[in-house]
Short mmCIF file of C-alpha atoms and ligand atoms in Angstrom, two decimals:
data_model
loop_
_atom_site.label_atom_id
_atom_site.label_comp_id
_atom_site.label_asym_id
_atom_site.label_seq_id
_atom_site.Cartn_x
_atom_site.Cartn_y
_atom_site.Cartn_z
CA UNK A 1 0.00 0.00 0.00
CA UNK A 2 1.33 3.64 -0.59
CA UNK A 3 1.18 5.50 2.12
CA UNK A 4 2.01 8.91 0.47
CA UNK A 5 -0.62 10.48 1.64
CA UNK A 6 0.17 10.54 5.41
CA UNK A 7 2.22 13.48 5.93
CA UNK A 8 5.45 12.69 7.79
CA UNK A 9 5.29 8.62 6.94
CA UNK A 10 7.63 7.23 4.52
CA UNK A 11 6.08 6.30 0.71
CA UNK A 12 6.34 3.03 1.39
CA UNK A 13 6.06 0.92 4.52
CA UNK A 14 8.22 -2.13 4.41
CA UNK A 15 6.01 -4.23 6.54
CA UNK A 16 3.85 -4.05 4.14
CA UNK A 17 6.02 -4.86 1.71
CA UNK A 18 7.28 -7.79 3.15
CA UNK A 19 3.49 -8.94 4.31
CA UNK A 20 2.57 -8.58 0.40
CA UNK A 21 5.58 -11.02 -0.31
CA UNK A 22 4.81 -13.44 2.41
CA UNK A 23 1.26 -13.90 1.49
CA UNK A 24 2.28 -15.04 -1.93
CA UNK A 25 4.39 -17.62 -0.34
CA UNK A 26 2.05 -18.79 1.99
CA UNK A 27 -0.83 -19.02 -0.81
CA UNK A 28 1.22 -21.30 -2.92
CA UNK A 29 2.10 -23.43 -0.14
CA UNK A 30 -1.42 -23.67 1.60
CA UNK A 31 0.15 -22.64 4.88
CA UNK A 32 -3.25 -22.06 6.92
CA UNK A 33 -3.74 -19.20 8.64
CA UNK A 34 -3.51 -20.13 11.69
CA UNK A 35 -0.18 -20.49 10.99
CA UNK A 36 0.46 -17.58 9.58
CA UNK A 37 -0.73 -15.65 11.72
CA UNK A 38 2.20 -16.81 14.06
CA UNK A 39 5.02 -16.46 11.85
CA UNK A 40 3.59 -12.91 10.50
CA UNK A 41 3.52 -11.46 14.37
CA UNK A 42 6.91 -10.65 16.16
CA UNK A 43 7.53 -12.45 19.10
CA UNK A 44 8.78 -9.07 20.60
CA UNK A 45 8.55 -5.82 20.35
CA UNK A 46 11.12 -3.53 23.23
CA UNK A 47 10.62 0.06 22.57
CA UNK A 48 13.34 1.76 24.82
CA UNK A 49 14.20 5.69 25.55
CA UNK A 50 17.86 6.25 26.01
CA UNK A 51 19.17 9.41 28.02
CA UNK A 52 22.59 10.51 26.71
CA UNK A 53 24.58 13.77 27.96
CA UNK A 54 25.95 15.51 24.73
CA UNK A 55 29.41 16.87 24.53
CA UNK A 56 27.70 20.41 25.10
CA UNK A 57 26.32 18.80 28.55
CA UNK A 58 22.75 18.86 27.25
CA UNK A 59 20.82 16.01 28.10
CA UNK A 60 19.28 14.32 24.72
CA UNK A 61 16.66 11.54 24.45
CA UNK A 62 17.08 8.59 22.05
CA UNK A 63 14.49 6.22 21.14
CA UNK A 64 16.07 2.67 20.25
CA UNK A 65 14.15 -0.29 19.37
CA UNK A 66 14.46 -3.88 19.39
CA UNK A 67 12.30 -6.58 17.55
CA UNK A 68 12.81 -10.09 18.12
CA UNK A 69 10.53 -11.70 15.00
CA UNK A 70 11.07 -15.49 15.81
CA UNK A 71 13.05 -17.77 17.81
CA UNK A 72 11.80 -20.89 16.50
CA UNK A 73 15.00 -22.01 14.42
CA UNK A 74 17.49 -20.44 17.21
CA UNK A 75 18.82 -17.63 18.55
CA UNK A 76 17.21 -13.88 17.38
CA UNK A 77 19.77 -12.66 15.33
CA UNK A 78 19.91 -9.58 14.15
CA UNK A 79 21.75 -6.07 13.35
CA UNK A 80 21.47 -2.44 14.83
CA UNK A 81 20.66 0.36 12.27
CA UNK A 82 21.51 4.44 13.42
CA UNK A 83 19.28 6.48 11.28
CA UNK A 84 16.79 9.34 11.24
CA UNK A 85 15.10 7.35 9.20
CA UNK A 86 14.20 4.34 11.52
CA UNK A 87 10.88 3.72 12.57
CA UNK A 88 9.01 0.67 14.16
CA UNK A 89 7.25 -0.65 10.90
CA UNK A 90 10.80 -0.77 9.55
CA UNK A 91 12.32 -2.31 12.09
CA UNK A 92 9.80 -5.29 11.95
CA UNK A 93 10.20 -6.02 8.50
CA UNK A 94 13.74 -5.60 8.74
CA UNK A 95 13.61 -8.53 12.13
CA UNK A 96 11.05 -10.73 9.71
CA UNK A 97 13.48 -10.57 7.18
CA UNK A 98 16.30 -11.68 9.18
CA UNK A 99 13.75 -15.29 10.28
CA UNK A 100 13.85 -15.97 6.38
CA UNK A 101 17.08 -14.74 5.67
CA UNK A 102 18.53 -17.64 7.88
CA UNK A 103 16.45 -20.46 6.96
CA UNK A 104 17.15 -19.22 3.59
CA UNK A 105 21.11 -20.07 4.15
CA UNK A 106 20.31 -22.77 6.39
CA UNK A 107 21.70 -21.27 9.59
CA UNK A 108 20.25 -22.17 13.15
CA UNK A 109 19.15 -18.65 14.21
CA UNK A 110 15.94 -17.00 14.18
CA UNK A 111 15.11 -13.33 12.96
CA UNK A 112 15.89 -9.72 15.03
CA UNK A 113 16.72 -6.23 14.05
CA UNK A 114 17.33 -3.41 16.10
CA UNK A 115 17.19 0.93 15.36
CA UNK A 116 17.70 3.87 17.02
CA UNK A 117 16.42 7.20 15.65
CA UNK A 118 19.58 9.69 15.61
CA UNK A 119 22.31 10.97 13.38
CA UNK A 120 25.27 9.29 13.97
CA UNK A 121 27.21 11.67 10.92
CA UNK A 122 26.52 14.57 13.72
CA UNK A 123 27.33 13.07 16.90
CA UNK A 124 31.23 12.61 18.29
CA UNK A 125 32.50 9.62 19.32
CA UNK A 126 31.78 9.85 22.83
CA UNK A 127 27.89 10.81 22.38
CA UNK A 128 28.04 7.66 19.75
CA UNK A 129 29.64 5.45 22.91
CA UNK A 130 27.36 6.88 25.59
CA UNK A 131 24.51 6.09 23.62
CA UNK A 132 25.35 2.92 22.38
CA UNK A 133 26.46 1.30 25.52
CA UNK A 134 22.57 3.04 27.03
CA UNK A 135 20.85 0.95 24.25
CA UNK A 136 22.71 -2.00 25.72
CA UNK A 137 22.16 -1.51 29.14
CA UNK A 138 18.11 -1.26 28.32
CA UNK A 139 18.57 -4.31 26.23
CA UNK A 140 20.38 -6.21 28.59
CA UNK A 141 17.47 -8.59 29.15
CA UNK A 142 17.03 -9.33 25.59
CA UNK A 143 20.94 -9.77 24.63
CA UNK A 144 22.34 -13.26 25.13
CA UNK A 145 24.82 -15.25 23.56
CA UNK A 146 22.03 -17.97 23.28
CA UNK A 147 19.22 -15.57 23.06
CA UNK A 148 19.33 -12.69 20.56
CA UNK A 149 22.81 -12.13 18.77
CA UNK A 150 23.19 -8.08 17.53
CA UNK A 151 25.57 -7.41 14.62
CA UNK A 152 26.23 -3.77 12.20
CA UNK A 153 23.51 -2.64 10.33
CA UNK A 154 23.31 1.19 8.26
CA UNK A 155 25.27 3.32 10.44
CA UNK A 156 27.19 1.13 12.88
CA UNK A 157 30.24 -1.21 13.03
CA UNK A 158 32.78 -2.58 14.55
CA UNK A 159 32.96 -0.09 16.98
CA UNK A 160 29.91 -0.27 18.01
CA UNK A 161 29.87 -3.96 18.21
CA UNK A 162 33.00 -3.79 20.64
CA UNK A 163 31.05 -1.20 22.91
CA UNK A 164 27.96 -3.32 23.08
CA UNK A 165 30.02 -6.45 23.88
CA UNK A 166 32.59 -4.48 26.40
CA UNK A 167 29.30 -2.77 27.90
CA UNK A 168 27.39 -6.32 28.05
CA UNK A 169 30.37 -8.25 29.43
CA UNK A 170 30.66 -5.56 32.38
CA UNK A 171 26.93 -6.19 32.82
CA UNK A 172 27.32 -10.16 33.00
CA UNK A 173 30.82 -9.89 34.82
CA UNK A 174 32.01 -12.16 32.55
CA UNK A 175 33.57 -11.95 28.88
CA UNK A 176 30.47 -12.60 26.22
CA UNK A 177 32.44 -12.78 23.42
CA UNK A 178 29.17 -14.48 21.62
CA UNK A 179 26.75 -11.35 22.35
CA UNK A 180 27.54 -9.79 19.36
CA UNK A 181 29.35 -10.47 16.01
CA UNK A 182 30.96 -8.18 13.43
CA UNK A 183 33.15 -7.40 16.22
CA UNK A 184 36.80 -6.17 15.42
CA UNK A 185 39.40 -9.22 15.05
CA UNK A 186 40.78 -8.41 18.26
CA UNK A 187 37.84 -8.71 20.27
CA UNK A 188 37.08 -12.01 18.80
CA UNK A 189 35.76 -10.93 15.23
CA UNK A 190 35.90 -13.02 12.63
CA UNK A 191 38.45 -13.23 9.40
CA UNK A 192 36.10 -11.98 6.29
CA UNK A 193 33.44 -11.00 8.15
CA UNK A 194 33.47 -7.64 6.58
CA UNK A 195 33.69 -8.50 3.39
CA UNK A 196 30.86 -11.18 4.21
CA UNK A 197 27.76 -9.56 2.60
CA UNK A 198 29.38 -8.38 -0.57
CA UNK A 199 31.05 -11.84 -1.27
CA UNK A 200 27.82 -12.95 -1.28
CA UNK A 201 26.32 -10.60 -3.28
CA UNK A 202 29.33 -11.74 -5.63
CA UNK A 203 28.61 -14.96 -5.42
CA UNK A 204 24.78 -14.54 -6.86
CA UNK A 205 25.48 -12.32 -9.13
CA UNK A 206 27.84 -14.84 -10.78
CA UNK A 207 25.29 -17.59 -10.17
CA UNK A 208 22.81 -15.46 -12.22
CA UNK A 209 25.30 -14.52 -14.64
CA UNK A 210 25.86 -17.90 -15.70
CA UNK A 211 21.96 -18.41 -15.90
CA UNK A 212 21.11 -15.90 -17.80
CA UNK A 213 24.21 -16.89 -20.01
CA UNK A 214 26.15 -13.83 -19.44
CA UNK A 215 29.82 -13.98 -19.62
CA UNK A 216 31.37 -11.40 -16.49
CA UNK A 217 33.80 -10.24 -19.10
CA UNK A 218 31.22 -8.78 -21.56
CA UNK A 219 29.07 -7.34 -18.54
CA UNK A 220 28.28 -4.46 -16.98
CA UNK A 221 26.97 -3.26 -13.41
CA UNK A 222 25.71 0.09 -11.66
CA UNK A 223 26.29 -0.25 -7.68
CA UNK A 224 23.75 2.43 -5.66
CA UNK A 225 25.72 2.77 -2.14
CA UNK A 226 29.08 2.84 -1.43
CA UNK A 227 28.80 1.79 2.05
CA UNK A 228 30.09 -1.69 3.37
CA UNK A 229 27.97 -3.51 1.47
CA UNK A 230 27.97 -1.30 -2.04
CA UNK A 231 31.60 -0.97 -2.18
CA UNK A 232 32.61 -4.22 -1.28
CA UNK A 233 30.12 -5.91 -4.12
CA UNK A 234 31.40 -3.33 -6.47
CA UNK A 235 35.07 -4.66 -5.86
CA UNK A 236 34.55 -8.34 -5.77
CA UNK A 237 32.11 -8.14 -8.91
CA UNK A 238 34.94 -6.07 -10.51
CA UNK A 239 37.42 -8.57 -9.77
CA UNK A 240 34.77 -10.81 -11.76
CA UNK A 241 35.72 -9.23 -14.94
CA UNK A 242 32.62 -7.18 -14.42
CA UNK A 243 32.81 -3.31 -15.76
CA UNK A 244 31.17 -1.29 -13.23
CA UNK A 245 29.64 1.82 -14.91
CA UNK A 246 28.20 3.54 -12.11
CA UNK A 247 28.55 4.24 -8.26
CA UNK A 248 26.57 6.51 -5.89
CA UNK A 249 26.03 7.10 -2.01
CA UNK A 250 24.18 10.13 -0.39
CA UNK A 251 26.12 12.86 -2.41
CA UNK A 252 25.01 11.12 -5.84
CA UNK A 253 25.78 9.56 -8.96
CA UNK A 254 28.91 8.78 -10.59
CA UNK A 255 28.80 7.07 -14.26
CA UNK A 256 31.69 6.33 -16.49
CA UNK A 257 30.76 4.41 -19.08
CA UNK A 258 34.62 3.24 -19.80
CA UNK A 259 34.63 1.84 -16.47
CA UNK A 260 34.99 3.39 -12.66
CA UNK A 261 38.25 2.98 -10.90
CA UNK A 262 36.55 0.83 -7.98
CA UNK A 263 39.46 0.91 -5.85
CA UNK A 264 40.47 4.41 -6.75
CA UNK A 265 36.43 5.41 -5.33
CA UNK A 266 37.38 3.30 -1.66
CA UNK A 267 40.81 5.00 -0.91
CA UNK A 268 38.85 8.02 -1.97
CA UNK A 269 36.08 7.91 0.59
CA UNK A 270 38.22 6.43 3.18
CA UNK A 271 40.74 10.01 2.67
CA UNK A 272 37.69 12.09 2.54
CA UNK A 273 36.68 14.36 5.34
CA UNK A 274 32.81 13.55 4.82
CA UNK A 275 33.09 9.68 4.20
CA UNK A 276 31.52 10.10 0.93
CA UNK A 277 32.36 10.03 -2.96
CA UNK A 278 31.22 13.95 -2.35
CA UNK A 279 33.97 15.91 -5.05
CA UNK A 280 34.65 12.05 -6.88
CA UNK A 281 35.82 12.80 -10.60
CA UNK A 282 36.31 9.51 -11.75
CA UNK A 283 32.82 9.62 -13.43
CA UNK A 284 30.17 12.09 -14.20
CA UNK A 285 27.13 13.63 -11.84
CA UNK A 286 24.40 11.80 -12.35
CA UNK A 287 21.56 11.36 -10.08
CA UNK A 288 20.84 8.65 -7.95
CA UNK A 289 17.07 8.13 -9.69
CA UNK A 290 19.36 8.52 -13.12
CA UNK A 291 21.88 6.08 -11.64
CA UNK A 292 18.84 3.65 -11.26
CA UNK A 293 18.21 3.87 -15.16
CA UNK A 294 21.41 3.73 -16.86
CA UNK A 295 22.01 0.77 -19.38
CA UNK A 296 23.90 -1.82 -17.85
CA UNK A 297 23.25 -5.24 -17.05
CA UNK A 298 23.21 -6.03 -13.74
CA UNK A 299 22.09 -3.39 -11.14
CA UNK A 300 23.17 -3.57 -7.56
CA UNK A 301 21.09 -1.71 -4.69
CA UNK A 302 23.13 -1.33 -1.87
CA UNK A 303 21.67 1.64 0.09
CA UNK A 304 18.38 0.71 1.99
CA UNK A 305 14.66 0.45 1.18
CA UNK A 306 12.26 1.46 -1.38
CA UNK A 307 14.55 2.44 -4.32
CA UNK A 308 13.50 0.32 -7.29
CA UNK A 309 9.15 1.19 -7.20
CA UNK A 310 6.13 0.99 -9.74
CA UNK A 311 7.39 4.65 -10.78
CA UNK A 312 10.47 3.33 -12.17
CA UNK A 313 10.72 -0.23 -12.66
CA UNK A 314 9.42 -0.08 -15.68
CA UNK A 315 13.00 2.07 -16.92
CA UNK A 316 15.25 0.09 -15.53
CA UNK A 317 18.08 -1.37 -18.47
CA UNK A 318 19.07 -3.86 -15.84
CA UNK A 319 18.19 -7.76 -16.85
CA UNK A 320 19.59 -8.53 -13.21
CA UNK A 321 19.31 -7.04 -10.10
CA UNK A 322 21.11 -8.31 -7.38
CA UNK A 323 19.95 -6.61 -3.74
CA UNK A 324 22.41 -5.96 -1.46
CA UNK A 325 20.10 -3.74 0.54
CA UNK A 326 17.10 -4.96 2.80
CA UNK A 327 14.24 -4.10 0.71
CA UNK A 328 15.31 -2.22 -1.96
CA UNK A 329 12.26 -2.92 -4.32
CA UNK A 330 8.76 -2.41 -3.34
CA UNK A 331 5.80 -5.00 -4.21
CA UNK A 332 4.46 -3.13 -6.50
CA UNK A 333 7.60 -3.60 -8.47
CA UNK A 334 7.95 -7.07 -8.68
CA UNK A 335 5.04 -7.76 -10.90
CA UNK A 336 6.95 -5.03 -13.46
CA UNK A 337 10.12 -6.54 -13.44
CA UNK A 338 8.81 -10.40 -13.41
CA UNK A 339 7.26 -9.16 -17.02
CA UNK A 340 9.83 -7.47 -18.08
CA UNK A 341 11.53 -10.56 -17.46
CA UNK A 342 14.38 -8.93 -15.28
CA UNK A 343 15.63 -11.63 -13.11
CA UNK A 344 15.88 -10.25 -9.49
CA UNK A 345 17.99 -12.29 -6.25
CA UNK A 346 16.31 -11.26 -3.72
CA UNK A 347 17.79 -9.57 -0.47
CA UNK A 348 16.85 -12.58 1.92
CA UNK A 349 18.93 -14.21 -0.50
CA UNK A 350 21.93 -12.22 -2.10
CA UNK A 351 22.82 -10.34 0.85
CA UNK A 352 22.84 -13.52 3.27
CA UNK A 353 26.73 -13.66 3.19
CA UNK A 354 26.76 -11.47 6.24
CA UNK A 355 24.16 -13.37 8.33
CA UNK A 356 26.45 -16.65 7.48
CA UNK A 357 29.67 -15.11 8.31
CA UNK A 358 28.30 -13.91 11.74
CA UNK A 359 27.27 -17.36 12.14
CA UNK A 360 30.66 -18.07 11.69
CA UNK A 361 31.77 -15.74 14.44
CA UNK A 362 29.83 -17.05 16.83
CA UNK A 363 30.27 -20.63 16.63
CA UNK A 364 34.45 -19.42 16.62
CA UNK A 365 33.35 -17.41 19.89
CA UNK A 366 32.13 -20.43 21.33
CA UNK A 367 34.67 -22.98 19.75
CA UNK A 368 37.14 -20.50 20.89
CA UNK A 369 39.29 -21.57 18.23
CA UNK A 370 39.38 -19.37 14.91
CA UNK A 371 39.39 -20.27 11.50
CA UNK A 372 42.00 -18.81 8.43
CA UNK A 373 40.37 -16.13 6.00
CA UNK A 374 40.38 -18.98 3.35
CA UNK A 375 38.35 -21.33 5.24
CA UNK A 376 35.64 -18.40 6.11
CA UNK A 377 35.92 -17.74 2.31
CA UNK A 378 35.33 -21.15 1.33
CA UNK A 379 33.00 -22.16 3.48
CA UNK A 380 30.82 -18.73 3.61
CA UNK A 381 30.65 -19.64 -0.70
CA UNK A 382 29.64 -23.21 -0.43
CA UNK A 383 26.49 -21.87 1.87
CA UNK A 384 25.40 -18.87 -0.56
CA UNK A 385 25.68 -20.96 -3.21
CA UNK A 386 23.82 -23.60 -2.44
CA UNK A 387 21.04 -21.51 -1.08
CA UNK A 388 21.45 -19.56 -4.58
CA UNK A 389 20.37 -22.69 -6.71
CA UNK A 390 18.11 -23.79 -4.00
CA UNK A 391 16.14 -21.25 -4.15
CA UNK A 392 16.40 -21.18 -8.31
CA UNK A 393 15.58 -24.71 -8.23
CA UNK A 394 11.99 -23.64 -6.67
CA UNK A 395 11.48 -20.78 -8.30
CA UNK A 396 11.58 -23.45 -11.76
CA UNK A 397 9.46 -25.82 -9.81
CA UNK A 398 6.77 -23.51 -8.74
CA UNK A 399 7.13 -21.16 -11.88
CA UNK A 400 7.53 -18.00 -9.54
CA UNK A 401 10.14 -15.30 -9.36
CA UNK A 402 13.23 -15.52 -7.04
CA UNK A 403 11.77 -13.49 -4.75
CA UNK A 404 8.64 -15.30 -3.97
CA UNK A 405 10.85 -19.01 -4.18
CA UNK A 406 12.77 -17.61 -1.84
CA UNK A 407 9.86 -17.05 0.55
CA UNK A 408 8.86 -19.71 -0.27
CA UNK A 409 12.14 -22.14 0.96
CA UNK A 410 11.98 -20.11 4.41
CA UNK A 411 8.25 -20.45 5.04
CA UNK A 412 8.48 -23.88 4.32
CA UNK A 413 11.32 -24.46 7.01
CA UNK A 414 10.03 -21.98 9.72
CA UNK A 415 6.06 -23.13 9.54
CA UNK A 416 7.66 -26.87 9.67
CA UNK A 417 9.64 -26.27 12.67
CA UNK A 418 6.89 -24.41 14.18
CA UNK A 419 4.22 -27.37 13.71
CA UNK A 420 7.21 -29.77 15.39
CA UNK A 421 7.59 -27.46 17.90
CA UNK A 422 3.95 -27.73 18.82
CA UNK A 423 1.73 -25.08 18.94
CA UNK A 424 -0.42 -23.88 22.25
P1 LIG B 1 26.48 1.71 5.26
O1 LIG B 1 25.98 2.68 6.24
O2 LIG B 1 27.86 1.17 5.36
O3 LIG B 1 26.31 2.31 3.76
C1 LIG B 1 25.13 2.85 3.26
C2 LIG B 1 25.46 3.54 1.94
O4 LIG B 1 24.26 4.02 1.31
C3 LIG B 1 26.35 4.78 2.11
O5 LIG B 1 27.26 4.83 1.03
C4 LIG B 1 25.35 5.94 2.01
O6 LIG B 1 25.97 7.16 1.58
C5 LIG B 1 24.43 5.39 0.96
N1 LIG B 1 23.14 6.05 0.92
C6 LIG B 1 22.37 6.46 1.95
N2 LIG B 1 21.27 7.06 1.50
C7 LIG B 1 21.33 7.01 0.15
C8 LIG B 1 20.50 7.46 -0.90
N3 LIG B 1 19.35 8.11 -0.62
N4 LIG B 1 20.86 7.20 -2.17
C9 LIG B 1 22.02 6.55 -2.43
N5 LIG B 1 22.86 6.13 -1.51
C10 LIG B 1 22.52 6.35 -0.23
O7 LIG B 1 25.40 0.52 5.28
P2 LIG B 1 25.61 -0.98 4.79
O8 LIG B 1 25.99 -1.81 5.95
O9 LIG B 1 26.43 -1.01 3.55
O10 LIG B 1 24.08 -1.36 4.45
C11 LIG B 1 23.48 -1.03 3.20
C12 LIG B 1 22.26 -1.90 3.03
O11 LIG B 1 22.64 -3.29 3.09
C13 LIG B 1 21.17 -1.73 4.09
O12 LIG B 1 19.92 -1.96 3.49
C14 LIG B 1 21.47 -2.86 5.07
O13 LIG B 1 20.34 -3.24 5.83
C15 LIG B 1 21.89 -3.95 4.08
N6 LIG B 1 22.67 -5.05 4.66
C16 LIG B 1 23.85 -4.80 5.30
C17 LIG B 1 24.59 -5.87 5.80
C18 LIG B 1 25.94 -5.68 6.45
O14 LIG B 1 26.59 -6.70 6.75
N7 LIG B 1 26.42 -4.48 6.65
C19 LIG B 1 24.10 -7.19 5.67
C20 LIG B 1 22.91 -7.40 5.00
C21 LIG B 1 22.21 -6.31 4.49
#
């Protein structure tokens, strides 16, 4: 549904979004309502108000939310996103996502997500570290190494995953190491877990590639984002053969249709003052709706929701579209782009290499014994990929799009383990 009209709410709700998606799935696999009733309701909702004194001395209010959407394979698990932008709808799709993201990949953890409304480009360091280690402190009851399992999200890292697991540990009086993953290496982090999300968006876009018959050498790709996840996928599909035409983040657009300098673009947000491809001149201004619509063939969201919509699917050159984001294209879109015949791997599914990695990192944590970056590699590859042709696989069986197979593999495994469970 578009909620345009509601002054102050975003376009489009991604609850919805996901909802419209999941009925699909549960239609063409007779789920009954009962049922899905469960698995559409989060098991939790924590709704939290966190106090911080600002560097000025002010005292500021932050409201920080947690929703735990199942539990039923494992463990919540989960990251934390710092934006204006978040809101509770948001974060619920976002936790729901997470449920199917790990059947998806096969993983034994069930689906959270956690938000808190602020700017972290404004605040220092210290307001960033009072109000993170807040949030934990108020979420110290629904933390736990075998409960529900934070990681990064939009705005945070491994900073912020060493405060949470330095503020939890003090709270426990014991080292959690398990609490949290996409920790720094030192602090028990894991070899490739950065990289994690946009190896796997690597890894499907090759799988689809070779479907669709493409060779990487003869393609072309347009990355929107050049965050972790954007400008790692851009690299790795670059080092695929794969010429990537065009780039963006907040301050734009940037197409070159001889090919951007990928690594040129990293060093040159890492040396900038703003953290962005702001003053970039390895391509020209386009954009970012522009950057959505340039010919290329394979077209890599990487920033957050609601970018590819019924207002311009219909323009996109694309005849892939791999989603690194959460959500990237709406529902009304997907009917548009199933015509068109664009194939689309959906985010439950192409950006599942950082889910798996975490996984990874926790089962290291609790091993305490760590693996070599090959053997994260390796292994984290073998996962996506054979979640990427399981999910193809139904999607020829069921004569659906990727999206809705995918939905369709996690429903399947959650609503099974559910009736097992037992119901009550
Ligand atoms: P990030 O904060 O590192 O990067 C976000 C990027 O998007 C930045 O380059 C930012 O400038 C850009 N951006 C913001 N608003 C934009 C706009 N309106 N137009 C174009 N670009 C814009 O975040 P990230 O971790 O890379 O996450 C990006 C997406 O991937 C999110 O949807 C997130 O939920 C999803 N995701 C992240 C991970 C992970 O491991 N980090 C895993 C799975 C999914």
């Amino acid at each position: 549904m578009n909620n345009s009209k509601m002054v102050g709410m975003p376009q489009y709700n991604p609850l919805e979004s996901m909802m419209s998606r999941f009925n699909q799935a549960a239609t063409i696999l007779g789920l009954d309502d009962q049922i899905s009733n469960v698995l559409k309701s989060p098991d939790k909702v924590v709704i939290v108000n966190i106090p911080v004194t600002m560097d000025d001395g002010s005292l500021q209010v932050f409201e920080g939310y947690r929703v735990v959407h199942s539990v039923h394979l494992g463990p919540s698990k989960g990251g934390i996103r710092y934006s204006m932008d978040v809101h509770l709808d948001e974060v619920k799709a976002l936790a729901a996502w997470m449920t199917w993201k790990c059947a998806i990949v096969n993983i034994p953890y069930g689906g959270a997500k956690g938000g808190i409304k602020c700017d972290p480009r404004t605040m220092s360091k210290g307001e960033l570290e009072r109000l993170t280690r807040g949030y934990t402190l108020a979420m110290k009851d629904v933390f736990g190494e075998d409960r529900d399992i934070p990681a990064p999200d939009m705005g945070t890292g491994q900073q912020e995953m060493a405060w949470i697991l330095d503020e939890y540990s003090k709270i426990r009086g014991q080292n959690s190491w398990g609490v949290v993953t996409g920790k720094p290496l030192v602090m028990g982090g894991s070899q490739g877990r950065v990289e994690a999300t946009g190896r796997g968006v690597m890894v499907s876009t090759r799988g689809a590639l070779a479907k669709l018959g493409i060779k990487p050498t003869d393609a072309t790709c347009v990355v929107q984002g050049f965050g972790n996840v954007g400008s790692i996928s851009a690299r790795l599909i670059s080092e695929l053969g794969v010429k990537i035409v065009g780039i963006s983040d907040i301050s734009g657009g940037y197409h070159n249709p001889s090919g951007i300098d990928v690594e040129a673009a990293i060093k040159f947000v890492a040396n900038s003052s703003t953290r962005s491809l702001e003053g970039f001149t390895g391509g020209s201004k386009v954009s970012n709706a522009e950057l959505l619509t340039l010919h290329c063939d394979v077209l890599v969201p990487a920033a957050m929701e609601d970018q590819i919509t019924a207002e311009n699917a219909a323009d996109i050159k694309a005849k892939l579209i791999v989603e690194g984001a959460n959500g990237p294209t709406t529902a009304d879109a997907d009917p548009i782009l199933h015509q068109k015949g664009t194939l689309v791997v959906p985010d439950i599914l192409a950006n599942a290499g950082g889910v798996t990695v975490s996984y990874f990192e926790w089962v290291q944590n609790r091993l305490g014994y760590y693996w070599t970056e090959e053997r994260v590699h390796r292994r984290a590859d073998r996962v996506m990929k054979m979640a990427f042709d399981n999910v193809y696989q139904t999607a020829e069986k069921y004569r659906v799009s990727m999206r809705i197979a995918a939905y369709i593999v996690a429903l399947d495994k959650v609503a099974s383990t559910l009736k097992l469970r037992g119901k009550f």
